[in-house]
Amino acid sequence: MDQAITKSELRKSLRKTRQQHVAAQPDAIRALLFHRPPAPLLQKIGSEAAIGLYHANANEAPASGYARFFQEAGHAIALPHFDGEAGAMTFRAHTDPFGETDLVDGPFGIRQPNPDALVIRPDTLFVPLIGFTQSLERLGQGGGHYDRWLAQNPGTMAIGLAWDAQLCDALPTEPHDVPLDAVVTPTRIYGLD
């Protein structure tokens, strides 16, 4: 079977699994998860590191708690920014993770920093995903934005945020797919050797 079709079907199945997993969690429990990064992860992140995060959609592992935590700890925070659907992904300063007054609607239905926000190159990048493996392979949305950005910015520590239900035994990979350094779920940290 063609690998692109395999990835497409896998994305569809994993999105459904993720949606069901999130829907089964009470709001009060979901609000407590991903509130702050786990201590073993914090030990790997320098005190001056710029932190790249994402503005989660309804079913993605939330990253807003991490944004608030890292800003309070004095880190520069950045979110993905696109000038248009065909544009390259850059990261721009996210200065208000509590009120999100610095965000605007962007392509792909995501909230992003204003176009005039400062461009920042994250040292540590938290990435969304649809599926992952214990060997830190990642299945993303399919646009390749994170893989391209990571390939152009070697040395960036890439950490996936995921629900436990997104763990896969195996994923189809291609040469351009960039593996993660770690994945954090509500119950476990994968990687960080």
XYZ file of C-alpha atoms in Angstrom, residues 87-188:
102
model
C 4.272 30.384 3.806
C 7.061 28.892 5.889
C 6.548 28.444 9.616
C 8.438 30.902 11.790
C 8.203 31.480 15.530
C 7.166 34.831 16.951
C 7.044 36.125 20.518
C 4.029 35.210 22.624
C 4.042 37.818 25.372
C 0.659 37.231 27.039
C 0.109 33.525 27.788
C -2.391 34.411 30.516
C -4.780 36.606 28.504
C -3.644 35.729 24.962
C -4.314 39.325 23.901
C -1.285 39.179 21.576
C -2.753 36.410 19.383
C -4.704 36.706 16.139
C -6.469 34.192 13.907
C -4.057 32.644 11.430
C -4.091 30.054 8.646
C -5.075 26.463 9.395
C -7.541 27.647 12.058
C -4.816 28.345 14.625
C -4.224 31.331 16.859
C -0.824 32.892 16.298
C 1.185 35.944 17.360
C 0.656 39.247 15.563
C 2.655 39.592 12.314
C 4.776 42.372 13.868
C 5.783 40.257 16.900
C 9.499 39.620 17.362
C 10.865 36.556 15.521
C 12.411 34.097 17.992
C 14.385 30.910 17.339
C 13.386 28.428 20.063
C 16.116 26.411 21.782
C 13.479 23.965 23.039
C 10.407 23.279 20.944
C 7.243 21.583 22.179
C 5.366 20.098 19.243
C 1.830 18.811 18.752
C 1.315 15.396 17.236
C -1.296 12.905 16.154
C 0.683 9.791 17.026
C 4.085 8.779 18.426
C 6.136 5.674 19.188
C 8.329 4.731 22.129
C 11.297 5.231 19.795
C 10.177 8.887 19.468
C 8.857 8.835 15.929
C 6.115 11.429 15.376
C 3.116 11.571 13.089
C 2.044 15.179 12.608
C -0.794 16.858 10.744
C 0.787 16.104 7.372
C 2.017 19.535 6.309
C 5.646 18.860 7.268
C 6.057 22.300 8.866
C 7.747 21.063 12.045
C 9.973 18.578 10.207
C 11.197 21.311 7.841
C 11.749 23.789 10.683
C 13.658 21.252 12.792
C 15.794 20.194 9.803
C 16.728 23.866 9.260
C 17.428 24.418 12.966
C 19.608 21.521 14.142
C 20.355 21.389 17.842
C 16.835 22.394 18.860
C 15.463 20.016 21.491
C 12.081 18.792 20.168
C 9.557 17.479 22.687
C 6.139 16.123 21.820
C 3.119 16.667 24.042
C 0.542 13.897 23.734
C -2.240 11.975 25.370
C -1.365 8.403 26.366
C -3.900 7.136 23.811
C -1.713 8.511 20.997
C 1.074 5.950 21.576
C 1.516 3.651 18.548
C 3.478 0.422 18.189
C 4.930 1.661 14.883
C 4.507 4.513 12.423
C 5.346 4.767 8.742
C 8.333 7.097 8.421
C 10.069 8.841 5.559
C 13.644 10.182 5.304
C 12.528 13.782 5.988
C 10.718 12.874 9.254
C 12.634 14.279 12.235
C 12.466 12.158 15.418
C 11.730 13.809 18.741
C 14.060 14.036 21.732
C 11.221 13.212 24.136
C 7.462 12.868 24.445
C 5.532 13.906 27.551
C 2.127 12.393 28.316
C 0.022 12.799 31.472
C 1.520 9.592 32.891
C 4.984 9.209 31.393
